[in-house]
PDB file of C-alpha atoms and ligand atoms in Angstrom:
ATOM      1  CA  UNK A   1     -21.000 -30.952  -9.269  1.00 72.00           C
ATOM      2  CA  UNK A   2     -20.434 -27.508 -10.843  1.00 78.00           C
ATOM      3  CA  UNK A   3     -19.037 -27.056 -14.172  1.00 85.00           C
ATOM      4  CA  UNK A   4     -16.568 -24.437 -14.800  1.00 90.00           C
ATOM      5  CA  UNK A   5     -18.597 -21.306 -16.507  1.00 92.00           C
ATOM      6  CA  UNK A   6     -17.986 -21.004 -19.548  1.00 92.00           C
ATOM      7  CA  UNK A   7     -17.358 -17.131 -20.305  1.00 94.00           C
ATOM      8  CA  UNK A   8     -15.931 -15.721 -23.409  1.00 94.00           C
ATOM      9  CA  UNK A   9     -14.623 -11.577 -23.216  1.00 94.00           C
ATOM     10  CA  UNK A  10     -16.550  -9.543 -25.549  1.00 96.00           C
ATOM     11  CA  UNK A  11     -16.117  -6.196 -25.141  1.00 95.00           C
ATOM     12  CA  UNK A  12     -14.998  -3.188 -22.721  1.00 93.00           C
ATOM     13  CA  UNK A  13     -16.850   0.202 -22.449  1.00 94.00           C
ATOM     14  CA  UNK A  14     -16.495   3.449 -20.222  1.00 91.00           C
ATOM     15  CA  UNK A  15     -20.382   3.668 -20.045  1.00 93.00           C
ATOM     16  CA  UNK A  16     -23.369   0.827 -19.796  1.00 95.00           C
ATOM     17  CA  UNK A  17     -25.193   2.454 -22.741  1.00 95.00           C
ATOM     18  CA  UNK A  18     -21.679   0.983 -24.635  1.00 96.00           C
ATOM     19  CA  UNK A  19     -22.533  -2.162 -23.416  1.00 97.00           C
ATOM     20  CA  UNK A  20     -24.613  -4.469 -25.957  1.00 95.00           C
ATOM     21  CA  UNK A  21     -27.714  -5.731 -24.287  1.00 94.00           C
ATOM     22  CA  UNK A  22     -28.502  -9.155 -22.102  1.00 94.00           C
ATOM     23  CA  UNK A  23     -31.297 -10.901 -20.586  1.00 93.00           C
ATOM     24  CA  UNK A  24     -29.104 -11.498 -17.489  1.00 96.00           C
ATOM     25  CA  UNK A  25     -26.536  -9.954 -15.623  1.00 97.00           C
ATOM     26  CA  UNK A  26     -24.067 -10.503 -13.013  1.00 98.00           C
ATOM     27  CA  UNK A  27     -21.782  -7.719 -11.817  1.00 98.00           C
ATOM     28  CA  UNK A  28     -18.468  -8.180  -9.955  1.00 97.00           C
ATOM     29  CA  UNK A  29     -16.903  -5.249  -7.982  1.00 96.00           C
ATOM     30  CA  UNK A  30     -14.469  -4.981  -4.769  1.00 94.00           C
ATOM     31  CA  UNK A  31     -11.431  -3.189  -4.001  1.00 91.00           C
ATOM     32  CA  UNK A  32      -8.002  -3.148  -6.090  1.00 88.00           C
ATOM     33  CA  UNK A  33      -6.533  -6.348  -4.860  1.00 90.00           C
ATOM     34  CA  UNK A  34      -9.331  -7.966  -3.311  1.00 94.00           C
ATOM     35  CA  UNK A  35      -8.788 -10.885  -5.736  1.00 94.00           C
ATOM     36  CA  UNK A  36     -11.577  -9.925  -8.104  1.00 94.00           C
ATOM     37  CA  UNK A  37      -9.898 -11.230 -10.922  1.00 93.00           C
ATOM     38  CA  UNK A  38      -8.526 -14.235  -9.187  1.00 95.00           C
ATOM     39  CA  UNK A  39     -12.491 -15.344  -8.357  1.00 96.00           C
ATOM     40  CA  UNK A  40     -13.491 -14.726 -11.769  1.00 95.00           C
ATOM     41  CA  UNK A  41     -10.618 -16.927 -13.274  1.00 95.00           C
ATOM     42  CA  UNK A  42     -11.541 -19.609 -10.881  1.00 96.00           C
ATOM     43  CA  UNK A  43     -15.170 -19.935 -11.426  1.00 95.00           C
ATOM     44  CA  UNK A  44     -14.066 -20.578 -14.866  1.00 93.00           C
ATOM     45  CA  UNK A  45     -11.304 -22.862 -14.456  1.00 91.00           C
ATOM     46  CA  UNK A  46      -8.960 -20.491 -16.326  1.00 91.00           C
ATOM     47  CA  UNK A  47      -5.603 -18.941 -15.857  1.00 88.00           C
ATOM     48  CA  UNK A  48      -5.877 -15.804 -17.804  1.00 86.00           C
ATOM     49  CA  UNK A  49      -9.475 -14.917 -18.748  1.00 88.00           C
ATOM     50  CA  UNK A  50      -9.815 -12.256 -16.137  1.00 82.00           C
ATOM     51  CA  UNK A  51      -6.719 -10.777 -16.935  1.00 79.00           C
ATOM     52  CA  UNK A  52      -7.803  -9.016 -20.118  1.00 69.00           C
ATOM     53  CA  UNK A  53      -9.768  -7.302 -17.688  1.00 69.00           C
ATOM     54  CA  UNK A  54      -6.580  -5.963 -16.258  1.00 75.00           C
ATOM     55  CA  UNK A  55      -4.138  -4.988 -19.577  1.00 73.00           C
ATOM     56  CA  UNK A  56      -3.269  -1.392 -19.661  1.00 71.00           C
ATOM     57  CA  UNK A  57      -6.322   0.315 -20.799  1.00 69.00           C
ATOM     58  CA  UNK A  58      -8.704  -1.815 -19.789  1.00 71.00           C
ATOM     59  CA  UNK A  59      -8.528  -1.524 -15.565  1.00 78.00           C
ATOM     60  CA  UNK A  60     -10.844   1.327 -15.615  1.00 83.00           C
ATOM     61  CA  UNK A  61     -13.755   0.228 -18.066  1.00 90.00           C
ATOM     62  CA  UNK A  62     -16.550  -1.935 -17.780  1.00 94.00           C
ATOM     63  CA  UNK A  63     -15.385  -5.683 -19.109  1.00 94.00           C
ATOM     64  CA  UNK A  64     -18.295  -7.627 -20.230  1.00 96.00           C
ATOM     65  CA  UNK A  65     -17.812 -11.502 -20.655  1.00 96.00           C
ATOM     66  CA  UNK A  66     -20.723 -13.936 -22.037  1.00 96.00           C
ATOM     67  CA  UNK A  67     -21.666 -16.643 -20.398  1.00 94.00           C
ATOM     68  CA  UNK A  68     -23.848 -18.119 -23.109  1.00 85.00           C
ATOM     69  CA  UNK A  69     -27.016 -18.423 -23.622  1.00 83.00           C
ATOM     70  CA  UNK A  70     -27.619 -14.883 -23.442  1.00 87.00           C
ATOM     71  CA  UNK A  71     -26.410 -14.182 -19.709  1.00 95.00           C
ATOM     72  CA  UNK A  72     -23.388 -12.097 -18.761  1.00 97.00           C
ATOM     73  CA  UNK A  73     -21.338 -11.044 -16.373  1.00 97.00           C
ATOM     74  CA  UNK A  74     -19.675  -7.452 -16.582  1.00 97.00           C
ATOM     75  CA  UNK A  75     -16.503  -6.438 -13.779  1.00 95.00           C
ATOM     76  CA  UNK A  76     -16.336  -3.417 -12.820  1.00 94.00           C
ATOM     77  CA  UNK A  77     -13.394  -1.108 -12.058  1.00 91.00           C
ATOM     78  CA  UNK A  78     -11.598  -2.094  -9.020  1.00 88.00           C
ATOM     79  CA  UNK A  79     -12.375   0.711  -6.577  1.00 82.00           C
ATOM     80  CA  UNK A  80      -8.982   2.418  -5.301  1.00 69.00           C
ATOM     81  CA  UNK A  81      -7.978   3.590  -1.958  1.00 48.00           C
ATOM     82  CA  UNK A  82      -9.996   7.113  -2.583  1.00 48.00           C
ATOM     83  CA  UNK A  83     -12.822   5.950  -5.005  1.00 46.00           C
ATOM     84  CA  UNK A  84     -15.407   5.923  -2.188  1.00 49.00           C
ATOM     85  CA  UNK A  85     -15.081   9.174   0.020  1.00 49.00           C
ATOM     86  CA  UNK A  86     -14.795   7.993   3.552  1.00 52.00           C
ATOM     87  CA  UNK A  87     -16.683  10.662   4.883  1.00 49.00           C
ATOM     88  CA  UNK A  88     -19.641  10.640   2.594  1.00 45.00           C
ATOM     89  CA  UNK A  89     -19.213   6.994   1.712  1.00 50.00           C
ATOM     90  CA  UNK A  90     -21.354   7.551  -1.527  1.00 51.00           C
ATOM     91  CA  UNK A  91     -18.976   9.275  -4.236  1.00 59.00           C
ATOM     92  CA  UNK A  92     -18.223   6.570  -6.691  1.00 74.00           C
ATOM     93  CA  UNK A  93     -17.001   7.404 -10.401  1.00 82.00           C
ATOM     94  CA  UNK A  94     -19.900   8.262 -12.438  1.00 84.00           C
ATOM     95  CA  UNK A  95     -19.112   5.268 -14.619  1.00 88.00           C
ATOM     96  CA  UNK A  96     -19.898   2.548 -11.666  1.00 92.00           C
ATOM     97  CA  UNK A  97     -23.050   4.234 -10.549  1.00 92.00           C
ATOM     98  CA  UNK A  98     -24.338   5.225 -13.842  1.00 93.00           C
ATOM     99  CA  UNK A  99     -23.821   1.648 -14.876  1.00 96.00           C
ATOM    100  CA  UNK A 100     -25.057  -0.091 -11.837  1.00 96.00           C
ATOM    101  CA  UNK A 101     -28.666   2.233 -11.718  1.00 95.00           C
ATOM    102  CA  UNK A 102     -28.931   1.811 -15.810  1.00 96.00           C
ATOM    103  CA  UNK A 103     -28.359  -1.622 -16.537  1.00 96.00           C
ATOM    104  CA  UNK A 104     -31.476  -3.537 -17.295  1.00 89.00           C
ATOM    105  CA  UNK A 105     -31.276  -7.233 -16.109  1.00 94.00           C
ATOM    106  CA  UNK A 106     -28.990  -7.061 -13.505  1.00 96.00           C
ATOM    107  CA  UNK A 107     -30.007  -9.636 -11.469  1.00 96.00           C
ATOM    108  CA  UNK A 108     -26.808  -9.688  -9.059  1.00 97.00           C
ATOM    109  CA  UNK A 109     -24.255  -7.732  -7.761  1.00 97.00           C
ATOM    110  CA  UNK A 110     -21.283  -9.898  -6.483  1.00 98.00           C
ATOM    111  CA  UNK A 111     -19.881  -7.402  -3.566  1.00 98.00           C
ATOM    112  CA  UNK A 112     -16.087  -9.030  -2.729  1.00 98.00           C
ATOM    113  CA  UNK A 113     -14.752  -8.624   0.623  1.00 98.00           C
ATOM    114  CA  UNK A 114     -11.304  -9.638   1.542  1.00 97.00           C
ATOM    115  CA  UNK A 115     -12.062 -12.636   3.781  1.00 98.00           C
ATOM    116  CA  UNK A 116      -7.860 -11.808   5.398  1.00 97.00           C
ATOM    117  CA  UNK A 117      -8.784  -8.032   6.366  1.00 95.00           C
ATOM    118  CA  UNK A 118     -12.737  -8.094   6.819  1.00 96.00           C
ATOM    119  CA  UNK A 119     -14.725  -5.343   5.442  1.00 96.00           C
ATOM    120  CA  UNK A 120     -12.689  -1.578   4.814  1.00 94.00           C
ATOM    121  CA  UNK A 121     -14.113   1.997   4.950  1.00 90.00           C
ATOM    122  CA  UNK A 122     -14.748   1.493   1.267  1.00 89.00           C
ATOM    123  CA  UNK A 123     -16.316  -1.950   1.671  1.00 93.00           C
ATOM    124  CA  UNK A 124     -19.319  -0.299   3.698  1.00 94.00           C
ATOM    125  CA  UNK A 125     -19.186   2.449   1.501  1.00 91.00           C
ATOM    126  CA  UNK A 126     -20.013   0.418  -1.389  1.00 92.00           C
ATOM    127  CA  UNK A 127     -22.695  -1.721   0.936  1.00 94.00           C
ATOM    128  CA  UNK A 128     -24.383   1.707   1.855  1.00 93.00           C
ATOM    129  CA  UNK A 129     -24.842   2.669  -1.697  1.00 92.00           C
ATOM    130  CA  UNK A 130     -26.007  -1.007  -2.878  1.00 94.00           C
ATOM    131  CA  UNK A 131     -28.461  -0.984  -0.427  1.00 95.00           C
ATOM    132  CA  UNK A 132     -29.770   2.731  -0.412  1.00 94.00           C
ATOM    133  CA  UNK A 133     -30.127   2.276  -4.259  1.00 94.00           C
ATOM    134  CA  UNK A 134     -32.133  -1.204  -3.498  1.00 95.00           C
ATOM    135  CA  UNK A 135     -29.814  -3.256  -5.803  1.00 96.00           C
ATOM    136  CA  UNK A 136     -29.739  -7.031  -5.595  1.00 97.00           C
ATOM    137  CA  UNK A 137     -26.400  -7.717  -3.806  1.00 97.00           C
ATOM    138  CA  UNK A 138     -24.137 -10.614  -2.169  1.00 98.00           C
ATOM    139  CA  UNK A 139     -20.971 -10.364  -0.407  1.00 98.00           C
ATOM    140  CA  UNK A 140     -18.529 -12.746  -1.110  1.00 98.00           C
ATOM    141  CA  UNK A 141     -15.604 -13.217   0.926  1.00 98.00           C
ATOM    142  CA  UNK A 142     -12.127 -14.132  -0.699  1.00 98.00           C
ATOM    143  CA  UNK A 143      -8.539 -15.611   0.174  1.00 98.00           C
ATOM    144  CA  UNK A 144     -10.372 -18.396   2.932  1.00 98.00           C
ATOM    145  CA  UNK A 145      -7.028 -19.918   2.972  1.00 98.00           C
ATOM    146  CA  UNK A 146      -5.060 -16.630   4.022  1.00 98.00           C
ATOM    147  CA  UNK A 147      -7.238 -17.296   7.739  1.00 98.00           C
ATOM    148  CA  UNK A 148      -6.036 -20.147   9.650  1.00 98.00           C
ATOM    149  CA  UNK A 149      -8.380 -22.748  10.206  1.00 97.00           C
ATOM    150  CA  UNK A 150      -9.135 -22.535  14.238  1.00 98.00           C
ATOM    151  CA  UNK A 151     -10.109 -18.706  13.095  1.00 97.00           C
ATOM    152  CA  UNK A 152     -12.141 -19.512  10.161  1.00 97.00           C
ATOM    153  CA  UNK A 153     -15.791 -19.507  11.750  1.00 97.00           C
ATOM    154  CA  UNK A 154     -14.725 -16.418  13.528  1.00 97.00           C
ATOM    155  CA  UNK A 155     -13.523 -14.388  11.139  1.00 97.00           C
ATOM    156  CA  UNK A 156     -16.843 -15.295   8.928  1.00 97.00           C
ATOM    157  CA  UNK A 157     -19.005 -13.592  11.926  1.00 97.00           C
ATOM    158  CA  UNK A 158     -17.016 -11.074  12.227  1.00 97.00           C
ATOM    159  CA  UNK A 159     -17.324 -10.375   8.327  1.00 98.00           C
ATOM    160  CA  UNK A 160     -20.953 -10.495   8.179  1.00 98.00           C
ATOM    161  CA  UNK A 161     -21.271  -8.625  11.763  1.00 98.00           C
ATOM    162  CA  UNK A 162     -19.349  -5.635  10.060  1.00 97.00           C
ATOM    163  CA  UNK A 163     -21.570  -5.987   6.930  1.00 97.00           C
ATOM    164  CA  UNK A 164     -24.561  -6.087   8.759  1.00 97.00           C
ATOM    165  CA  UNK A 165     -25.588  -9.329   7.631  1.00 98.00           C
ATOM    166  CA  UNK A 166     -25.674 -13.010   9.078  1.00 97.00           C
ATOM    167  CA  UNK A 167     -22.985 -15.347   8.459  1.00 97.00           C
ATOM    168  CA  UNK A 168     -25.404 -17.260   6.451  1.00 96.00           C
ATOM    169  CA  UNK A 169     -25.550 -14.696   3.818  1.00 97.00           C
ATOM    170  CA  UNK A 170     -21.638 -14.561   3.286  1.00 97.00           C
ATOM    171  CA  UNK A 171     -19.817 -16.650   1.006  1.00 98.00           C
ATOM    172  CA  UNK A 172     -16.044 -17.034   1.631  1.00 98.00           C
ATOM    173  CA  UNK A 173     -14.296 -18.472  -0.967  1.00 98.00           C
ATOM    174  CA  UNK A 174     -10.335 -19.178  -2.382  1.00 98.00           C
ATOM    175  CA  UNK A 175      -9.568 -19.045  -5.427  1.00 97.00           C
ATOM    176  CA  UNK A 176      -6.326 -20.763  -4.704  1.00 96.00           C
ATOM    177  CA  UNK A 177      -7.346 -23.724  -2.818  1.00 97.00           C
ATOM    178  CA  UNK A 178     -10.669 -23.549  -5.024  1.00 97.00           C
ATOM    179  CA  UNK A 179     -12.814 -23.457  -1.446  1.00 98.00           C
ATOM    180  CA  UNK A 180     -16.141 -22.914  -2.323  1.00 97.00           C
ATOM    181  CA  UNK A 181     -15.702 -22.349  -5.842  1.00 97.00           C
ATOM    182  CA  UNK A 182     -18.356 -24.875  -6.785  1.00 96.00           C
ATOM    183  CA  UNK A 183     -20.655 -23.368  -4.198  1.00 96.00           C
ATOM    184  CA  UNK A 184     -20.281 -19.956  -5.715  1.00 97.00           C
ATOM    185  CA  UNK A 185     -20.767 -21.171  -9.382  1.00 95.00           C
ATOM    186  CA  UNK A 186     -24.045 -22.488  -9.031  1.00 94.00           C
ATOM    187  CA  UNK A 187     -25.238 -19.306  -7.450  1.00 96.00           C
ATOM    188  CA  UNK A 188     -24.318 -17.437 -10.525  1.00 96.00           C
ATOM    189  CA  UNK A 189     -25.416 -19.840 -12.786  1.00 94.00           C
ATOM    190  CA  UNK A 190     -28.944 -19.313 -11.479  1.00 94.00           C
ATOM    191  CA  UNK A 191     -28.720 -15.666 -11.080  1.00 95.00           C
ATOM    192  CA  UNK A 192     -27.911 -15.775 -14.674  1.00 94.00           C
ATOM    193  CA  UNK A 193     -30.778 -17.663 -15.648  1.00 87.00           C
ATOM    194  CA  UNK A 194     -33.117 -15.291 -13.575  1.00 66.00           C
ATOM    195  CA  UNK A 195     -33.819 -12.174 -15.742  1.00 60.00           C
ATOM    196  CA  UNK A 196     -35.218 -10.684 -12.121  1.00 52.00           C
ATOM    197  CA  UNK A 197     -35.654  -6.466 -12.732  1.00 52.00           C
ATOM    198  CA  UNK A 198     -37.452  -7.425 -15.934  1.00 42.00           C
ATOM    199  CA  UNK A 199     -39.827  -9.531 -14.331  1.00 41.00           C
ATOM    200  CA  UNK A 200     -40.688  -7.673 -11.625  1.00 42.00           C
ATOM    201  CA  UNK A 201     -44.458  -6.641 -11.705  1.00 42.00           C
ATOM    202  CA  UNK A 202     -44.750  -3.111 -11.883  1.00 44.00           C
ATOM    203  CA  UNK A 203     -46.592  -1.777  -8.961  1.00 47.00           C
ATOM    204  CA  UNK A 204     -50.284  -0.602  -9.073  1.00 44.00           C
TER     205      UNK A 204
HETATM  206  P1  GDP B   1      -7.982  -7.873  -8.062  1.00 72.28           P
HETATM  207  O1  GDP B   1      -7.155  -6.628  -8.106  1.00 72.28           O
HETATM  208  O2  GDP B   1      -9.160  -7.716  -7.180  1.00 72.28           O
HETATM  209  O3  GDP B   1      -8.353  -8.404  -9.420  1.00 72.28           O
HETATM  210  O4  GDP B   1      -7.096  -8.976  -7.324  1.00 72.28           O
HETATM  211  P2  GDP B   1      -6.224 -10.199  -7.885  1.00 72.28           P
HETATM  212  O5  GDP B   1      -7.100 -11.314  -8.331  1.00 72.28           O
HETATM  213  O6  GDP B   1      -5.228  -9.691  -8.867  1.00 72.28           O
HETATM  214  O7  GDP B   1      -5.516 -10.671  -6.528  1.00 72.28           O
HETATM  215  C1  GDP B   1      -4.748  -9.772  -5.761  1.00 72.28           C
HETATM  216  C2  GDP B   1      -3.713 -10.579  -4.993  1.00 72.28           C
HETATM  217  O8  GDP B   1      -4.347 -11.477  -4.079  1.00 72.28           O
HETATM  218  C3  GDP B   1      -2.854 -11.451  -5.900  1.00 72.28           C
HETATM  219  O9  GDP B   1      -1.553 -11.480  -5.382  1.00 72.28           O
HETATM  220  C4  GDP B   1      -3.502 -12.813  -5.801  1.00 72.28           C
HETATM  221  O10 GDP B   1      -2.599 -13.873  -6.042  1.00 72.28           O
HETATM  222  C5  GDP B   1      -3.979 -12.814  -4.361  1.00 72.28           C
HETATM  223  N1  GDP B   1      -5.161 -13.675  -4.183  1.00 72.28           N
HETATM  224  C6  GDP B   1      -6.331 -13.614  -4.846  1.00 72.28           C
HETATM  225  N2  GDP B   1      -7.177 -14.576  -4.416  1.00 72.28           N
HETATM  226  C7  GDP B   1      -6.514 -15.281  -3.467  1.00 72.28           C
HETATM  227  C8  GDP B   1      -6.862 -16.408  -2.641  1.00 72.28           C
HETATM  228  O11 GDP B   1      -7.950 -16.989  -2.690  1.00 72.28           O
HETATM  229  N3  GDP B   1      -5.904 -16.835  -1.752  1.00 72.28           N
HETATM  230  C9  GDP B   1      -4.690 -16.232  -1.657  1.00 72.28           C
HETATM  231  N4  GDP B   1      -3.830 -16.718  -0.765  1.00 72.28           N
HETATM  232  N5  GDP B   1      -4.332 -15.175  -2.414  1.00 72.28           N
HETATM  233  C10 GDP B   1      -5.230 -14.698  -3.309  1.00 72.28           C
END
């Protein structure tokens, strides 16, 4: 069993050198509505705590939340319908890149898909850039309980088919129902005790 995380808000910035430092980080991003905040609020058995992320001011900053002992986890700005160019696939606002090819310790990048609608334009977008900048990434999957059940293992091919992964490598979650919450914790628990970048051997 999976405790609730226990994150505290500490501070919003426009760029990561605003950001105060960690030994561990865990980065959330997805599209507007994707039910980024949602995830976040139920990995930490709370009603609101995302939402501070979301009050007028604060949708288009970085929002970094401790998770004690050290870790954190920082959401990013919900990318809108034109963040990601759909032709290029690889203009995001300076602030997400510069943040996400900057930030020391960043041991994971939580990539949310919407489980209902499988993987948009900006979706792969995103995935392209992740992987052509050799970030540490995982897609999770939200709103499990918006798919009926006879359409479930399905839909989660189809997901990780259109992300070029295997279904294996896709966690689908609700925050609602609370369907692999407890799954999804853990992971980020141990991503957050994993400094990774920092102890990578440097080549040669
Ligand atoms: P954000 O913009 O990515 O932070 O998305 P929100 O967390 O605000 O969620 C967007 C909408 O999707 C809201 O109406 C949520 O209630 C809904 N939503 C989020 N997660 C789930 C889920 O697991 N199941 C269902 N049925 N709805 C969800």
């Amino acid at each position: 069993m999976s405790p609730p995380l226990q994150l505290q808000f500490v501070c919003s910035a426009p760029t990561a050198s605003a950001l105060p430092p960690t030994c561990s980080e865990v980065a959330t991003i997805g599209r507007s509505n994707v039910g980024k905040s949602s995830l976040i609020n139920a990995v930490c058995n709370r009603k609101d705590l995302a939402h501070v992320s979301k009050s007028p001011g604060r949708t288009q900053l970085l929002n970094l939340f401790a998770a004690g002992g050290g870790g954190t986890l920082v959401d990013l700005p919900g990318y809108g319908f034109a963040a990601v160019s759909k032709r290029t696939r690889s203009t995001w606002p300076e602030m997400i890149t510069g943040y996400l090819t900057t930030r020391v310790n960043l041991t994971m990048v939580l990539l949310l898909v919407d489980g209902e609608i499988g993987p948009t334009s900006l979706d792969l977008g995103a995935l392209d850039w992740l992987r052509a900048n050799r970030l540490p990434f995982s897609v999770v999957a939200t709103k499990h309980d918006k798919v009926k059940a006879s359409r479930r293992q399905r839909r989660k091919a189809e997901v990780a088919a259109g992300c070029d992964l295997s279904p294996a490598d896709v966690h689908w979650v609700s925050a609602t129902k609370g369907t692999g919450i407890e799954g999804l914790r853990g992971r980020i628990r141990g991503w957050l005790d994993t400094p990774q970048r920092a102890a990578s051997p440097e080549p040669g």
